Amino acid sequence: MRRFLLIVALALGALALSTSLAPTSAPAQTPQHIRVKVGSSTTMPIGGAPKEVSVENPEIATVEVLEDGRVKVTGVAEGNTTLIGIGADGGDLVMPIMVEKKE
């Protein structure tokens, strides 16, 4: 439970920082944030199959780990949330998700 609360606290801090800091470079296969439209899905590798993964607000987006280890994020409603979890290496995963309205 403490680890989960720590992950949530880190996620909130990361979300606050992501809106105020310029993006930095990251490995090509690992996105810094996830952008998806309502009713659409996107899949991506995030450095190996994560051990655990969830979103802070499942009313905004849902997330699942696919058999090949990629993560599938589906936009449910317009807004922002954060993917949180434990990576394949045991490290914390914290990634902002932005769900945009359909065009």
PDB file of C-alpha atoms in Angstrom:
ATOM      1  CA  MET A   1       0.000   0.000   0.000  1.00  0.00           C
ATOM      2  CA  ARG A   2       2.843   2.388   0.818  1.00  0.00           C
ATOM      3  CA  ARG A   3       4.451   1.680  -2.553  1.00  0.00           C
ATOM      4  CA  PHE A   4       1.170   2.433  -4.319  1.00  0.00           C
ATOM      5  CA  LEU A   5       0.798   5.733  -2.435  1.00  0.00           C
ATOM      6  CA  LEU A   6       4.389   6.620  -3.299  1.00  0.00           C
ATOM      7  CA  ILE A   7       3.714   5.882  -6.964  1.00  0.00           C
ATOM      8  CA  VAL A   8       0.586   8.059  -6.915  1.00  0.00           C
ATOM      9  CA  ALA A   9       2.491  10.911  -5.239  1.00  0.00           C
ATOM     10  CA  LEU A  10       5.271  10.608  -7.823  1.00  0.00           C
ATOM     11  CA  ALA A  11       2.725  10.565 -10.631  1.00  0.00           C
ATOM     12  CA  LEU A  12       1.102  13.781  -9.433  1.00  0.00           C
ATOM     13  CA  GLY A  13       4.492  15.446  -9.133  1.00  0.00           C
ATOM     14  CA  ALA A  14       5.494  14.265 -12.605  1.00  0.00           C
ATOM     15  CA  LEU A  15       2.269  15.593 -14.075  1.00  0.00           C
ATOM     16  CA  ALA A  16       2.847  19.000 -12.466  1.00  0.00           C
ATOM     17  CA  LEU A  17       6.438  19.102 -13.722  1.00  0.00           C
ATOM     18  CA  SER A  18       5.535  17.930 -17.213  1.00  0.00           C
ATOM     19  CA  THR A  19       3.356  20.995 -17.733  1.00  0.00           C
ATOM     20  CA  SER A  20       6.065  23.422 -16.595  1.00  0.00           C
ATOM     21  CA  LEU A  21       9.321  21.973 -17.960  1.00  0.00           C
ATOM     22  CA  ALA A  22      10.550  21.688 -21.530  1.00  0.00           C
ATOM     23  CA  PRO A  23      10.684  18.089 -22.757  1.00  0.00           C
ATOM     24  CA  THR A  24      14.006  16.284 -22.646  1.00  0.00           C
ATOM     25  CA  SER A  25      15.183  13.605 -25.016  1.00  0.00           C
ATOM     26  CA  ALA A  26      14.308  10.009 -24.241  1.00  0.00           C
ATOM     27  CA  PRO A  27      15.001   6.706 -25.977  1.00  0.00           C
ATOM     28  CA  ALA A  28      12.974   6.463 -29.189  1.00  0.00           C
ATOM     29  CA  GLN A  29      11.027   3.408 -28.045  1.00  0.00           C
ATOM     30  CA  THR A  30       9.829   4.983 -24.759  1.00  0.00           C
ATOM     31  CA  PRO A  31       7.410   7.926 -25.079  1.00  0.00           C
ATOM     32  CA  GLN A  32       7.546  10.791 -22.559  1.00  0.00           C
ATOM     33  CA  HIS A  33       3.784  11.141 -22.612  1.00  0.00           C
ATOM     34  CA  ILE A  34       0.846   9.443 -24.247  1.00  0.00           C
ATOM     35  CA  ARG A  35      -1.633  11.295 -26.444  1.00  0.00           C
ATOM     36  CA  VAL A  36      -4.817   9.561 -27.618  1.00  0.00           C
ATOM     37  CA  LYS A  37      -8.274  10.623 -28.810  1.00  0.00           C
ATOM     38  CA  VAL A  38     -11.560   9.688 -27.149  1.00  0.00           C
ATOM     39  CA  GLY A  39     -12.704   6.317 -28.488  1.00  0.00           C
ATOM     40  CA  SER A  40      -9.274   5.496 -29.947  1.00  0.00           C
ATOM     41  CA  SER A  41      -6.396   3.357 -28.733  1.00  0.00           C
ATOM     42  CA  THR A  42      -2.652   3.484 -29.102  1.00  0.00           C
ATOM     43  CA  THR A  43      -0.063   0.830 -28.332  1.00  0.00           C
ATOM     44  CA  MET A  44       3.577   1.327 -27.454  1.00  0.00           C
ATOM     45  CA  PRO A  45       6.580  -0.397 -25.947  1.00  0.00           C
ATOM     46  CA  ILE A  46       7.687   0.999 -22.601  1.00  0.00           C
ATOM     47  CA  GLY A  47      10.949  -0.829 -22.044  1.00  0.00           C
ATOM     48  CA  GLY A  48       9.773  -4.399 -21.552  1.00  0.00           C
ATOM     49  CA  ALA A  49       6.598  -5.925 -20.151  1.00  0.00           C
ATOM     50  CA  PRO A  50       5.651  -4.018 -16.985  1.00  0.00           C
ATOM     51  CA  LYS A  51       4.906  -5.999 -13.819  1.00  0.00           C
ATOM     52  CA  GLU A  52       1.946  -3.765 -12.902  1.00  0.00           C
ATOM     53  CA  VAL A  53       0.198  -0.948 -14.724  1.00  0.00           C
ATOM     54  CA  SER A  54      -2.877   1.205 -14.100  1.00  0.00           C
ATOM     55  CA  VAL A  55      -4.158   4.736 -14.591  1.00  0.00           C
ATOM     56  CA  GLU A  56      -5.032   7.267 -11.927  1.00  0.00           C
ATOM     57  CA  ASN A  57      -8.423   8.030 -13.451  1.00  0.00           C
ATOM     58  CA  PRO A  58     -10.014   5.180 -15.442  1.00  0.00           C
ATOM     59  CA  GLU A  59     -12.884   7.514 -16.400  1.00  0.00           C
ATOM     60  CA  ILE A  60     -10.371   9.327 -18.665  1.00  0.00           C
ATOM     61  CA  ALA A  61      -8.359   6.380 -20.057  1.00  0.00           C
ATOM     62  CA  THR A  62      -7.882   2.660 -19.634  1.00  0.00           C
ATOM     63  CA  VAL A  63      -4.645   0.733 -19.938  1.00  0.00           C
ATOM     64  CA  GLU A  64      -3.721  -2.905 -20.477  1.00  0.00           C
ATOM     65  CA  VAL A  65      -0.541  -4.876 -21.083  1.00  0.00           C
ATOM     66  CA  LEU A  66      -0.618  -6.884 -24.304  1.00  0.00           C
ATOM     67  CA  GLU A  67       0.895 -10.361 -24.700  1.00  0.00           C
ATOM     68  CA  ASP A  68       3.964  -8.940 -26.458  1.00  0.00           C
ATOM     69  CA  GLY A  69       4.679  -6.593 -23.517  1.00  0.00           C
ATOM     70  CA  ARG A  70       3.462  -3.420 -25.192  1.00  0.00           C
ATOM     71  CA  VAL A  71       0.946  -1.215 -23.411  1.00  0.00           C
ATOM     72  CA  LYS A  72      -2.439  -0.349 -24.961  1.00  0.00           C
ATOM     73  CA  VAL A  73      -4.028   2.932 -23.852  1.00  0.00           C
ATOM     74  CA  THR A  74      -7.637   3.715 -24.789  1.00  0.00           C
ATOM     75  CA  GLY A  75      -9.163   7.191 -24.495  1.00  0.00           C
ATOM     76  CA  VAL A  76     -12.489   7.159 -22.650  1.00  0.00           C
ATOM     77  CA  ALA A  77     -13.200  10.864 -22.019  1.00  0.00           C
ATOM     78  CA  GLU A  78     -11.418  14.150 -22.689  1.00  0.00           C
ATOM     79  CA  GLY A  79      -8.931  15.070 -19.966  1.00  0.00           C
ATOM     80  CA  ASN A  80      -5.605  14.185 -18.361  1.00  0.00           C
ATOM     81  CA  THR A  81      -4.551  11.258 -16.220  1.00  0.00           C
ATOM     82  CA  THR A  82      -1.343   9.384 -15.492  1.00  0.00           C
ATOM     83  CA  LEU A  83      -0.166   5.862 -16.249  1.00  0.00           C
ATOM     84  CA  ILE A  84       1.465   4.444 -13.129  1.00  0.00           C
ATOM     85  CA  GLY A  85       3.040   1.088 -12.539  1.00  0.00           C
ATOM     86  CA  ILE A  86       6.108  -1.019 -11.969  1.00  0.00           C
ATOM     87  CA  GLY A  87       8.367  -1.630 -14.956  1.00  0.00           C
ATOM     88  CA  ALA A  88       9.997  -4.861 -16.044  1.00  0.00           C
ATOM     89  CA  ASP A  89      13.161  -3.781 -14.222  1.00  0.00           C
ATOM     90  CA  GLY A  90      11.248  -3.075 -10.987  1.00  0.00           C
ATOM     91  CA  GLY A  91      11.456   0.704 -11.459  1.00  0.00           C
ATOM     92  CA  ASP A  92       8.490   3.029 -11.185  1.00  0.00           C
ATOM     93  CA  LEU A  93       6.566   3.915 -14.345  1.00  0.00           C
ATOM     94  CA  VAL A  94       4.984   7.349 -14.395  1.00  0.00           C
ATOM     95  CA  MET A  95       3.732   8.733 -17.696  1.00  0.00           C
ATOM     96  CA  PRO A  96       1.178  11.514 -18.338  1.00  0.00           C
ATOM     97  CA  ILE A  97      -1.769  10.623 -20.580  1.00  0.00           C
ATOM     98  CA  MET A  98      -3.616  13.313 -22.544  1.00  0.00           C
ATOM     99  CA  VAL A  99      -6.987  12.312 -24.008  1.00  0.00           C
ATOM    100  CA  GLU A 100      -8.261  14.703 -26.663  1.00  0.00           C
ATOM    101  CA  LYS A 101     -11.761  14.993 -28.068  1.00  0.00           C
ATOM    102  CA  LYS A 102     -12.607  13.420 -31.416  1.00  0.00           C
ATOM    103  CA  GLU A 103     -12.388  15.687 -34.429  1.00  0.00           C
TER     104      GLU A 103
END
